[in-house]
Tab-separated table of C-alpha atoms in Angstrom:
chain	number	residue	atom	x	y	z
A	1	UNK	CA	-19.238	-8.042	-15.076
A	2	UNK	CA	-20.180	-11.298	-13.621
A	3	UNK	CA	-18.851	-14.428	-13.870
A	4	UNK	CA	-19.906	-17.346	-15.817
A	5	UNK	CA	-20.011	-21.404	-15.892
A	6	UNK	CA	-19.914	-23.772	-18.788
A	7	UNK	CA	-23.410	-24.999	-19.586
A	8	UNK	CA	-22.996	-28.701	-19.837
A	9	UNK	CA	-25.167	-30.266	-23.205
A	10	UNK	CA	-26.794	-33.033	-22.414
A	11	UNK	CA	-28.158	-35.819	-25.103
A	12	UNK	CA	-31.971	-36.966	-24.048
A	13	UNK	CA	-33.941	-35.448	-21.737
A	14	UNK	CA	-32.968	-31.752	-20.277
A	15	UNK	CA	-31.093	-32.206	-16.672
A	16	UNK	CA	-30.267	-29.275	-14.106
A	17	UNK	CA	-26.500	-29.265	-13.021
A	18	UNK	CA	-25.470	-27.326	-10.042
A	19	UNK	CA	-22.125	-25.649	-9.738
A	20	UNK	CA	-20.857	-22.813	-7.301
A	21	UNK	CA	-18.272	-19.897	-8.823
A	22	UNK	CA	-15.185	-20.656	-9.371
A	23	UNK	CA	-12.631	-20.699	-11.712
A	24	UNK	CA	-12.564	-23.993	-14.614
A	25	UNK	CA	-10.973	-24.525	-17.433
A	26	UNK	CA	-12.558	-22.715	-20.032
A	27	UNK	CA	-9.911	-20.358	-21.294
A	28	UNK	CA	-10.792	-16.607	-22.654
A	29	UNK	CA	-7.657	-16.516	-24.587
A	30	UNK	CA	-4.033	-17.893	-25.079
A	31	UNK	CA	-1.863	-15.142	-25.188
A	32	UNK	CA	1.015	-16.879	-27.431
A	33	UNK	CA	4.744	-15.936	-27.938
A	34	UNK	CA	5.758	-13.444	-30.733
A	35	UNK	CA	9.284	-15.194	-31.628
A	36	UNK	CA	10.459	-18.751	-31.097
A	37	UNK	CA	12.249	-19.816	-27.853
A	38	UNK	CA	10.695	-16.991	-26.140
A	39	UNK	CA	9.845	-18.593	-23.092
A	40	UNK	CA	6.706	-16.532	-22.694
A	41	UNK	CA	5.396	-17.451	-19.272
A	42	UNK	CA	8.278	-16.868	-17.451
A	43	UNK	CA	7.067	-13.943	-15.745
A	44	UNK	CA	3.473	-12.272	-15.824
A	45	UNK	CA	1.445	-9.579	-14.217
A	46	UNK	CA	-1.798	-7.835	-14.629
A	47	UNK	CA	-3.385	-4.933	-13.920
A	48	UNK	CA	-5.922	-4.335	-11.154
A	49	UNK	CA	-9.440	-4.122	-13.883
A	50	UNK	CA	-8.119	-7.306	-15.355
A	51	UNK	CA	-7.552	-4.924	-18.745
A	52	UNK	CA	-3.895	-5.736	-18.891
A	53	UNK	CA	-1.512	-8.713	-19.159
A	54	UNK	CA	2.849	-7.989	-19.441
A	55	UNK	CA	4.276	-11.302	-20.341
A	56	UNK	CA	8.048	-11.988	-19.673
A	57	UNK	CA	9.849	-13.171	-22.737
A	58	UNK	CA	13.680	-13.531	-21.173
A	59	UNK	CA	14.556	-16.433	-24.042
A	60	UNK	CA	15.335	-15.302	-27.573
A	61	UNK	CA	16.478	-11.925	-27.660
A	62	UNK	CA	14.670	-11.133	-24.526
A	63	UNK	CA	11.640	-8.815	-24.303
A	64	UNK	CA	8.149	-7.959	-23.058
A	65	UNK	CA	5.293	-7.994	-24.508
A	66	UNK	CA	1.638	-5.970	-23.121
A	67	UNK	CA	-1.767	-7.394	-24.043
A	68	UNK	CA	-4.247	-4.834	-24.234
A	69	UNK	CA	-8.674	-6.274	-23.574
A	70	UNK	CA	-11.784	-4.946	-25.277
A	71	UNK	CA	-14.434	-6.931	-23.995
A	72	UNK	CA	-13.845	-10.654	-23.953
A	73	UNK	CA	-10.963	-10.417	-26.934
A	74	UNK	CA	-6.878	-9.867	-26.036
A	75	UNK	CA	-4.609	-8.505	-28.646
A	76	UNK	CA	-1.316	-7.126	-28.986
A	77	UNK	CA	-0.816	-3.754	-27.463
A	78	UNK	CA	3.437	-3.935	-27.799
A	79	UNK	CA	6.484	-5.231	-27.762
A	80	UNK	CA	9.171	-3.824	-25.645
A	81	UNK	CA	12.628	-4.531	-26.001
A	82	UNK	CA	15.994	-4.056	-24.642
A	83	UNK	CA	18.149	-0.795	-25.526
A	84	UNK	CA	21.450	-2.723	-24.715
A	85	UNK	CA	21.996	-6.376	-25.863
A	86	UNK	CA	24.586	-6.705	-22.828
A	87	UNK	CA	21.675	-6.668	-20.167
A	88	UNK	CA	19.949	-9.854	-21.100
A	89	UNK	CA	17.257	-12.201	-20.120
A	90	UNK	CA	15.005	-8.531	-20.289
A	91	UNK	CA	11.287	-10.228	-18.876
A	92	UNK	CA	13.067	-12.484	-15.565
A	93	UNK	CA	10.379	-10.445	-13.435
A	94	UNK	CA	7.820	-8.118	-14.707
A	95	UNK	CA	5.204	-5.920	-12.689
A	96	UNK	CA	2.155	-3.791	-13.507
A	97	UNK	CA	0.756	-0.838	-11.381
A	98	UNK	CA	-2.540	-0.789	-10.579
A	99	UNK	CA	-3.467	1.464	-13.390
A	100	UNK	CA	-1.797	-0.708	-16.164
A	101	UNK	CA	0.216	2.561	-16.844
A	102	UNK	CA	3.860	1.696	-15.524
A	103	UNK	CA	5.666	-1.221	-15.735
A	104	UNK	CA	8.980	-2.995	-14.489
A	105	UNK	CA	10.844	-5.519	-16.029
A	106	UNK	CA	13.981	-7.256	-14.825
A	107	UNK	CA	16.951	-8.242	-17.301
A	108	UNK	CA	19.285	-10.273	-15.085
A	109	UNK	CA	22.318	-10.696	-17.652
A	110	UNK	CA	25.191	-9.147	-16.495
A	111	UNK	CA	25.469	-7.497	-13.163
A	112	UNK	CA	21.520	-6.962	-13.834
A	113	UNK	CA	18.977	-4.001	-14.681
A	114	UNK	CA	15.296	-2.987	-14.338
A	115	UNK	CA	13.930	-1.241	-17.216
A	116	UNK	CA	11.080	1.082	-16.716
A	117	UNK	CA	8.140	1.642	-19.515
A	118	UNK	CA	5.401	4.040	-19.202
A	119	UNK	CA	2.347	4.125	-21.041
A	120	UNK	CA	0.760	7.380	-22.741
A	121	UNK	CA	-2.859	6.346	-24.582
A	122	UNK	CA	-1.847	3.062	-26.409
A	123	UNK	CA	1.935	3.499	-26.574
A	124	UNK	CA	4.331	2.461	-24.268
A	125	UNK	CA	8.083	3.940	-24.020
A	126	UNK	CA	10.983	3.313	-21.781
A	127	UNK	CA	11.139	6.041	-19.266
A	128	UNK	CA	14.351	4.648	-17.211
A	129	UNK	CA	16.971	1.807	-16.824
A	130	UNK	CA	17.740	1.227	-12.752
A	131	UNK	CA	20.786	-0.393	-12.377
A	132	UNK	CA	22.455	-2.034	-9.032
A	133	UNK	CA	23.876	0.146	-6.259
A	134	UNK	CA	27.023	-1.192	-6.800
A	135	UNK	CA	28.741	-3.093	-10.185
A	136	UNK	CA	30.708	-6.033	-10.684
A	137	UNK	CA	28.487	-8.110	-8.039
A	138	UNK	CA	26.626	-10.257	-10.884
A	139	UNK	CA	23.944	-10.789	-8.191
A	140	UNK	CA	20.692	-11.046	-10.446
A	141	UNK	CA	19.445	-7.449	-9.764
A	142	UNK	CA	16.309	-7.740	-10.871
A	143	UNK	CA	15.495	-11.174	-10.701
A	144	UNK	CA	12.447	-10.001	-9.026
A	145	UNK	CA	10.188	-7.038	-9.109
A	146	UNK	CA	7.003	-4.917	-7.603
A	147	UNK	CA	5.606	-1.700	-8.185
A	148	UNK	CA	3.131	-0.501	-5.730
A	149	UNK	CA	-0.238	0.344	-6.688
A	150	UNK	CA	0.497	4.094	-8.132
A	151	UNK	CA	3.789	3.071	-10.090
A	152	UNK	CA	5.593	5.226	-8.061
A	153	UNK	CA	7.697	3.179	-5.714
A	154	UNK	CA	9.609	0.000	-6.781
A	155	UNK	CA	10.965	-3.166	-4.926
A	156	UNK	CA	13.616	-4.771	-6.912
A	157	UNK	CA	14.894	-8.357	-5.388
A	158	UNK	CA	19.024	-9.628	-6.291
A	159	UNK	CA	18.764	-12.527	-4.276
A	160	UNK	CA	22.876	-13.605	-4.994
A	161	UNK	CA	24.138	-10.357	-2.924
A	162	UNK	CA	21.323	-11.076	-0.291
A	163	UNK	CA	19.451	-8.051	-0.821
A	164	UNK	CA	16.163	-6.278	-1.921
A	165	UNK	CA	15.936	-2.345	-3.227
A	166	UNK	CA	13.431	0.325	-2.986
A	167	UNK	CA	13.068	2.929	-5.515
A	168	UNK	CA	11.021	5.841	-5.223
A	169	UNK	CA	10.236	8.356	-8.087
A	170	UNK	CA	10.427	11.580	-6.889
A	171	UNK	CA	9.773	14.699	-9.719
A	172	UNK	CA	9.880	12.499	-12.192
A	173	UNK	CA	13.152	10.960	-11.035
A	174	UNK	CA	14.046	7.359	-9.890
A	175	UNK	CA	16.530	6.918	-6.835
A	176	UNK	CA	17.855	4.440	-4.507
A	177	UNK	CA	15.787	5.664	-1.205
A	178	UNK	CA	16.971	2.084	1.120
A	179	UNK	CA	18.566	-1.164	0.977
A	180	UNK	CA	16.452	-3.542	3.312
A	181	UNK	CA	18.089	-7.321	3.409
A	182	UNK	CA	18.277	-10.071	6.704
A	183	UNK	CA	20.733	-10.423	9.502
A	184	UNK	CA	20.959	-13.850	8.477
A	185	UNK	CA	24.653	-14.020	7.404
A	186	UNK	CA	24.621	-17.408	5.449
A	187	UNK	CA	22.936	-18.070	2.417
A	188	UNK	CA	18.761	-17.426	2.099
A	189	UNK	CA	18.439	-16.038	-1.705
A	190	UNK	CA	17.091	-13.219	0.127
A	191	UNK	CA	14.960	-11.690	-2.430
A	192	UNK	CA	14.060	-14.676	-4.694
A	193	UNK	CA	10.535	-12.961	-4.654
A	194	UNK	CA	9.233	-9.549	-3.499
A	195	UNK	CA	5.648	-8.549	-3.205
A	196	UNK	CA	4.584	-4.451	-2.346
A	197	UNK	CA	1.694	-3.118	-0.489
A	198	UNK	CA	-0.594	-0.929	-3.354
A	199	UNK	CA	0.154	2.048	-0.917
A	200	UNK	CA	3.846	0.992	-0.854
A	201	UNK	CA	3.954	0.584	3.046
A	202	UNK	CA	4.779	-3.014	3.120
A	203	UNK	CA	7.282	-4.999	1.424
A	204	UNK	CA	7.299	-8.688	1.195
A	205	UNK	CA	10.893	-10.355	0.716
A	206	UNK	CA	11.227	-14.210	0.337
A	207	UNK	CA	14.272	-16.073	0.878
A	208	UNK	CA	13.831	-19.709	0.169
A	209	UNK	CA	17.135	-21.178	1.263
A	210	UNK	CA	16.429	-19.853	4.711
A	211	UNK	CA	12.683	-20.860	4.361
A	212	UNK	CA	11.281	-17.682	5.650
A	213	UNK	CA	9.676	-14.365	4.449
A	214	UNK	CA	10.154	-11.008	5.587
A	215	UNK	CA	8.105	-8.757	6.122
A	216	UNK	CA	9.049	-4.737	6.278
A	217	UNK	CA	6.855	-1.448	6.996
A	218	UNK	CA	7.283	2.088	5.930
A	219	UNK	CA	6.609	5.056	8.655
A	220	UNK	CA	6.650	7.684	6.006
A	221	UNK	CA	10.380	8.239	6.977
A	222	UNK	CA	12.385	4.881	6.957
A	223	UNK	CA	11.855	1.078	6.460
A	224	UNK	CA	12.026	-1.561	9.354
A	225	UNK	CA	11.959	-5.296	9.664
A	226	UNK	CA	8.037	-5.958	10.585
A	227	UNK	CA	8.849	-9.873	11.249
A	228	UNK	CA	10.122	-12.946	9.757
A	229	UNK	CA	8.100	-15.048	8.492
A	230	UNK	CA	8.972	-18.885	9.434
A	231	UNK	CA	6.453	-20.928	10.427
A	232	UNK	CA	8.417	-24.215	10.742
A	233	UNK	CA	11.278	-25.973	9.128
A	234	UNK	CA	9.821	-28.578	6.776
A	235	UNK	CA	8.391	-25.476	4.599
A	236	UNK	CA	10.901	-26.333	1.900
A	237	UNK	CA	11.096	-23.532	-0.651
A	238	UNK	CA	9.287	-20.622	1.526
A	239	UNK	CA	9.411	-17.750	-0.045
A	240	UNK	CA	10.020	-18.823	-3.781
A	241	UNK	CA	6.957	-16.818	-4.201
A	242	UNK	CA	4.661	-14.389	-2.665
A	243	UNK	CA	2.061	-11.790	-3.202
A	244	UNK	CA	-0.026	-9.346	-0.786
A	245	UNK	CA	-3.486	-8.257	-0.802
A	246	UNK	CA	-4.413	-4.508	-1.229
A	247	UNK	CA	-4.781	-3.515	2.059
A	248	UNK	CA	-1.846	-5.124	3.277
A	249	UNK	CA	-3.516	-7.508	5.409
A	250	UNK	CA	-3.384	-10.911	3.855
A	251	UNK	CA	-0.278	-12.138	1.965
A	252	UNK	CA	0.459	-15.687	0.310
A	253	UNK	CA	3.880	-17.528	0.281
A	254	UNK	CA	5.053	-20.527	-1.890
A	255	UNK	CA	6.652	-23.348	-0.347
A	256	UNK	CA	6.720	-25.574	-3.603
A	257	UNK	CA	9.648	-27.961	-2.201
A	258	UNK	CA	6.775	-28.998	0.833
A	259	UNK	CA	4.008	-28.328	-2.083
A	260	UNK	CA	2.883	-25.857	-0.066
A	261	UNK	CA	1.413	-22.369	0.348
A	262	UNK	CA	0.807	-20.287	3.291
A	263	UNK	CA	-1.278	-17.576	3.686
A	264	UNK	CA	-0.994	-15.028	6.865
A	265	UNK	CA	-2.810	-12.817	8.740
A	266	UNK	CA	-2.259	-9.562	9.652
A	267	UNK	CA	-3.456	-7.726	13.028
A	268	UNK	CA	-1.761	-4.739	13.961
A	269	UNK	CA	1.914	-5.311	13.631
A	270	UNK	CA	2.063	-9.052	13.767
A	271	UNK	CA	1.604	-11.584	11.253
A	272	UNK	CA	0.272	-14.875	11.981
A	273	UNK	CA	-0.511	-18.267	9.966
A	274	UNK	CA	-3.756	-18.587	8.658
A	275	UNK	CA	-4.257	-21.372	6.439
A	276	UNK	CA	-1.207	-23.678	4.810
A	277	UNK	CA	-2.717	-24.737	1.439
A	278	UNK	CA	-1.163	-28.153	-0.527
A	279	UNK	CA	-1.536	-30.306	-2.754
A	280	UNK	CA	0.301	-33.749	-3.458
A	281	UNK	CA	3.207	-32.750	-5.698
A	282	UNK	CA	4.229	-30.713	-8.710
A	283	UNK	CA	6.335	-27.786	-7.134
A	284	UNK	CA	2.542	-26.673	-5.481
A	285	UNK	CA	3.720	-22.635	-4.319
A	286	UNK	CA	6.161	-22.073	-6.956
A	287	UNK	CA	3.537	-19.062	-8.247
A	288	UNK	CA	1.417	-17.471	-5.861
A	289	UNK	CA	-1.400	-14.490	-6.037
A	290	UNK	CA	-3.882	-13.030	-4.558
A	291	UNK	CA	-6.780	-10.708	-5.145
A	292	UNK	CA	-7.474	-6.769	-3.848
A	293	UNK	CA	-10.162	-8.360	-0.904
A	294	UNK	CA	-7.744	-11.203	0.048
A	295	UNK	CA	-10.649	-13.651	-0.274
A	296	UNK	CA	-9.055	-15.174	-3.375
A	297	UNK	CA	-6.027	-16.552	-4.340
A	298	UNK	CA	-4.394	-18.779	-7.056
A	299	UNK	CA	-0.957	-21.544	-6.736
A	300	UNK	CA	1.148	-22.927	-9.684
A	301	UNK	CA	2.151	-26.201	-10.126
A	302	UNK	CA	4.220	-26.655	-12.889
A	303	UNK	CA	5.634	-29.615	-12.696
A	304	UNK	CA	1.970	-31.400	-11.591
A	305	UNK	CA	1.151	-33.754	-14.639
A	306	UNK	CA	4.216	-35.048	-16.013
A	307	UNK	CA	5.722	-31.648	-16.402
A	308	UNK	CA	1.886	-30.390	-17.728
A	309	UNK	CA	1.424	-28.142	-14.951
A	310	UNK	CA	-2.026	-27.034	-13.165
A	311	UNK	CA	-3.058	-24.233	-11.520
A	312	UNK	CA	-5.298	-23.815	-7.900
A	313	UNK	CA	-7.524	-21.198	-7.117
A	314	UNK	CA	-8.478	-21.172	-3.590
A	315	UNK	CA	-11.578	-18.567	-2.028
A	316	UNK	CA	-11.895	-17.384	1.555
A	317	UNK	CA	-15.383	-18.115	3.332
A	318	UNK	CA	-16.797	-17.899	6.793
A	319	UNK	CA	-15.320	-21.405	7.639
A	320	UNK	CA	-12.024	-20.789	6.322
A	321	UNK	CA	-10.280	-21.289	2.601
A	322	UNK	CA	-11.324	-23.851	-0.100
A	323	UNK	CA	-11.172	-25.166	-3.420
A	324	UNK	CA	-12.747	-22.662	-6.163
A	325	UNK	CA	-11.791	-24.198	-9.149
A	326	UNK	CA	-8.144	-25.089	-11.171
A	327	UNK	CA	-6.884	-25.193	-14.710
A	328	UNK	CA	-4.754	-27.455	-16.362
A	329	UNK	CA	-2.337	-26.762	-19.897
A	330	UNK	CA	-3.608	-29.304	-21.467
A	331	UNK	CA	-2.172	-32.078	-23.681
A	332	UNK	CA	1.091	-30.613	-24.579
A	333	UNK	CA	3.977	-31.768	-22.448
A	334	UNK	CA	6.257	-30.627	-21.091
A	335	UNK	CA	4.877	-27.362	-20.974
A	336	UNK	CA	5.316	-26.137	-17.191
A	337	UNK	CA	2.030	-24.677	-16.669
A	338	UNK	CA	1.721	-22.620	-13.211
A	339	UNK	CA	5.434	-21.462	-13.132
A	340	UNK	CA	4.122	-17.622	-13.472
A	341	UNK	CA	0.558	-16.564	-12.049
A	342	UNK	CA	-1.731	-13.215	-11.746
A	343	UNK	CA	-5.014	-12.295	-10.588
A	344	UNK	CA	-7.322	-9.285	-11.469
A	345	UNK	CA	-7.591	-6.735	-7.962
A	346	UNK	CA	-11.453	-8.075	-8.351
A	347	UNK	CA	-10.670	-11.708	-8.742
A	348	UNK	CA	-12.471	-11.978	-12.005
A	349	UNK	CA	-9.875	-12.960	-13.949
A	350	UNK	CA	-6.319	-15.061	-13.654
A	351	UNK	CA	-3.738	-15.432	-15.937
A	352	UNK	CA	-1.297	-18.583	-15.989
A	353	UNK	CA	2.332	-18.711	-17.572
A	354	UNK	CA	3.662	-21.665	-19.199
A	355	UNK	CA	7.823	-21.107	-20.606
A	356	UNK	CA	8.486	-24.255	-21.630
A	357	UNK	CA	5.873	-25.277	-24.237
A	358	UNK	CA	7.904	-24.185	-27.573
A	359	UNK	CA	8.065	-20.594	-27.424
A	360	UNK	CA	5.440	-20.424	-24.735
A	361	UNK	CA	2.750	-18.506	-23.777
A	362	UNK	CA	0.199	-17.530	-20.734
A	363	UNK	CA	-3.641	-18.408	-20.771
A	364	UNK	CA	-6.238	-15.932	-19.540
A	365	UNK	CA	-9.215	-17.528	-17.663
A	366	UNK	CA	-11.750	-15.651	-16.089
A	367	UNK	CA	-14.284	-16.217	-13.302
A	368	UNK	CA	-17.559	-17.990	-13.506
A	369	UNK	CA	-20.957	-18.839	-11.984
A	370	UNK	CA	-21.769	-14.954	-10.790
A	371	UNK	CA	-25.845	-14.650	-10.318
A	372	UNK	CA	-27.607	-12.600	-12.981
A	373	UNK	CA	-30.526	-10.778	-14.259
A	374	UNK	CA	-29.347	-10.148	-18.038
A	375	UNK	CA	-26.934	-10.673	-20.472
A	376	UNK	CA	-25.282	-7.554	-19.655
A	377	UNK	CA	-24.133	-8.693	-16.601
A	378	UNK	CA	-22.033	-11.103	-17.530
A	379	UNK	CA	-18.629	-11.523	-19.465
A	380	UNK	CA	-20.025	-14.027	-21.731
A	381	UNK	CA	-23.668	-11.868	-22.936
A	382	UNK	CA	-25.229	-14.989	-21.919
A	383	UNK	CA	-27.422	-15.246	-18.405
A	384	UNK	CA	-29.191	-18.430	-18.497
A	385	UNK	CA	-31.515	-19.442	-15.481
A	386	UNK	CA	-30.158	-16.585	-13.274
A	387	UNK	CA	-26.154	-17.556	-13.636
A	388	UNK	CA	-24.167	-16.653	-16.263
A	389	UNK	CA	-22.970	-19.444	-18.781
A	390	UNK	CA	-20.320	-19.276	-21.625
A	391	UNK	CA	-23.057	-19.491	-24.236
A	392	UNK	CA	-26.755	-19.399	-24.630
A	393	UNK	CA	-28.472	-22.739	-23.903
A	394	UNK	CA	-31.068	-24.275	-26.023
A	395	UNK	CA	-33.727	-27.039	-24.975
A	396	UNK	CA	-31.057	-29.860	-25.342
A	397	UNK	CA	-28.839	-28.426	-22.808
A	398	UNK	CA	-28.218	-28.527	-19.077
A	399	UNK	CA	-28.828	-25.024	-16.748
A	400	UNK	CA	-26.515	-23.314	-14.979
A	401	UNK	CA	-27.365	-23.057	-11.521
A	402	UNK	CA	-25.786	-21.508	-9.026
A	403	UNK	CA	-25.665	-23.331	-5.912
């Protein structure tokens, strides 16, 4: 469906504005928390039609909760909870396979679990509870998580014992199939944030303390270190976040404590910088993602604003990367808008996660400004002057054009 732009009213005599597609802050829906001190926000992901949304709940009692789309509207698909009160913090990290039909959610109480839900029509149900390789470490197992594009391999990050661990579900089964971590022998937080190729031949490990990601491939028999990741020392923060494109190609990486994020290149087997994104402050790169193509992408700031947090989207063009747009939370502060971020595989929608407003919530926003022929091809229903607007326009109110 294409994407849309505001129509700007206009008192007077009709005007023509011109705006390109991109991303503004016109919200589709604010996906609120479903008990008090929830921190909803704290973790998001979505699917890769956009059809999706798991929000992280760790505060409270700790939970999940799925947001299901028919058309334009969001509602409540489920709530998933934890089977053991001892785990804790259930919603840390959450991922979504491709399909919206799997999902992972880390509860990092405790020595620290993943909890596994699959989805059969409109019901979800837990299928599995991972737990660490070995017990007693209290080394946030699961303080980060990625399923791969089928839902059948999982990355799970416990950044206090240095280490990240795939999973692979074999006959129905989840196992322990390797332990991948640094030879860095002091402290990185090794696993702060892992990212997974959709075919599950990459894995993306950040360790911030070190400032460096690591990148590792899969030969169909055994993982190896690819290469580190660590463009220079003043990246402060690299690797708090990161995210990789669908063919494995592209990847982001948050360096919020430089307000930074990097995006790399892939040829072959080696990895190089393409473009180091900023901004002026706010913890810029503490979220990261990026779209199917690698063409689009999308930073948190959450502490931008007095604590009110914004959000970045950036697109890819023949001259290199550039604005396409940002969203703000609003009035309410604090709020920490932009600590959690996803993007649909198409780029047509984003979702943004703010914990700290209340109980929280995340805000779905979706693309705009996409050429069009008729109301069908839009999100909206409304195609005004060959672009497609958030409403129809009468005679005292600006086109949308694209430019």
């Amino acid at each position: 469906m294409g994407r849309w732009l505001p129509c700007l009213f206009v008192s007077g005599a009709l005007t023509v504005g011109t705006a390109s597609a991109h991303f503004v802050g016109v919200e589709e829906a604010t996906l609120p928390a479903v008990v008090p001190d929830a921190e909803a926000g704290a973790s998001v992901s979505m699917d890769a039609a956009g059809q999706r949304i798991v929000v992280g709940e760790p505060g409270a009692r700790g939970e999940v909760t799925v947001w299901h789309r028919a058309g334009s509207s969001w509602s409540l698909e489920q709530r998933l909870s934890m089977t053991d009160p001892r785990h804790g913090r259930l919603g840390t990290s959450v991922s979504m396979d491709a399909s919206g039909t799997r999902i992972a959610a880390g509860a990092v109480g405790g020595d620290g679990v993943v909890y596994i839900f699959l989805r059969a029509g409109a019901v979800w149900s837990l299928e599995t509870v991972l737990t660490p390789p070995v017990a007693g470490l209290y080394a946030r197992f699961g303080d980060s998580v990625a399923l791969d594009g089928a839902g059948g391999r999982l990355l799970v990050g416990s950044p206090r014992s240095e280490e990240a661990f795939v999973f692979d579900r074999v006959g129905g089964a989840w196992s322990l199939s390797a332990t991948l971590s640094s030879s860095v022998t002091s402290t990185t937080r090794f696993g702060t944030a892992v990212a997974l190729a959709p075919d599950g031949t990459r894995a993306v490990v950040g360790a911030p303390i070190r400032r460096a990601v690591y990148v590792f491939s899969w030969d169909g028999a055994g993982w190896s270190l690819e290469q580190a990741l660590r463009p220079g020392p003043t990246r402060a923060g690299l690797g708090t976040s990161v995210a990789i494109d669908g063919t494995a190609t592209r990847l982001i990486a948050g360096a919020p404590g430089s307000n930074e994020a990097l995006v790399f290149i892939r040829s072959s087997t080696t990895w190089t910088l393409e473009e180091s994104l900023s901004h002026s402050g706010g913890e810029f790169g503490d979220a990261v993602a990026i779209d199917a193509a690698g063409s689009h992408v999308v930073v948190g700031a959450p502490t931008a604003t007095s604590l009110n947090g914004r959000a970045f989207a950036f697109a890819r063009a023949a001259g290199g990367w550039g604005p396409d747009g940002e969203t703000n939370g609003g009035s309410y502060q604090p709020q920490e808008y932009g600590r959690s971020a996803a993007m649909a595989g198409d780029a047509t929608r984003i979702v943004v996660g703010a914990p700290v407003m209340g109980t929280g919530r995340v805000v779905v926003y979706p693309r705009v400004g996409d050429a069009c022929v008729s109301g069908s091809e839009c999100l909206t229903g409304h195609c005004v002057d060959g672009v497609c607007c958030d409403r129809p326009c009468g005679d005292v109110c600006a086109s949308c054009v694209a430019s």
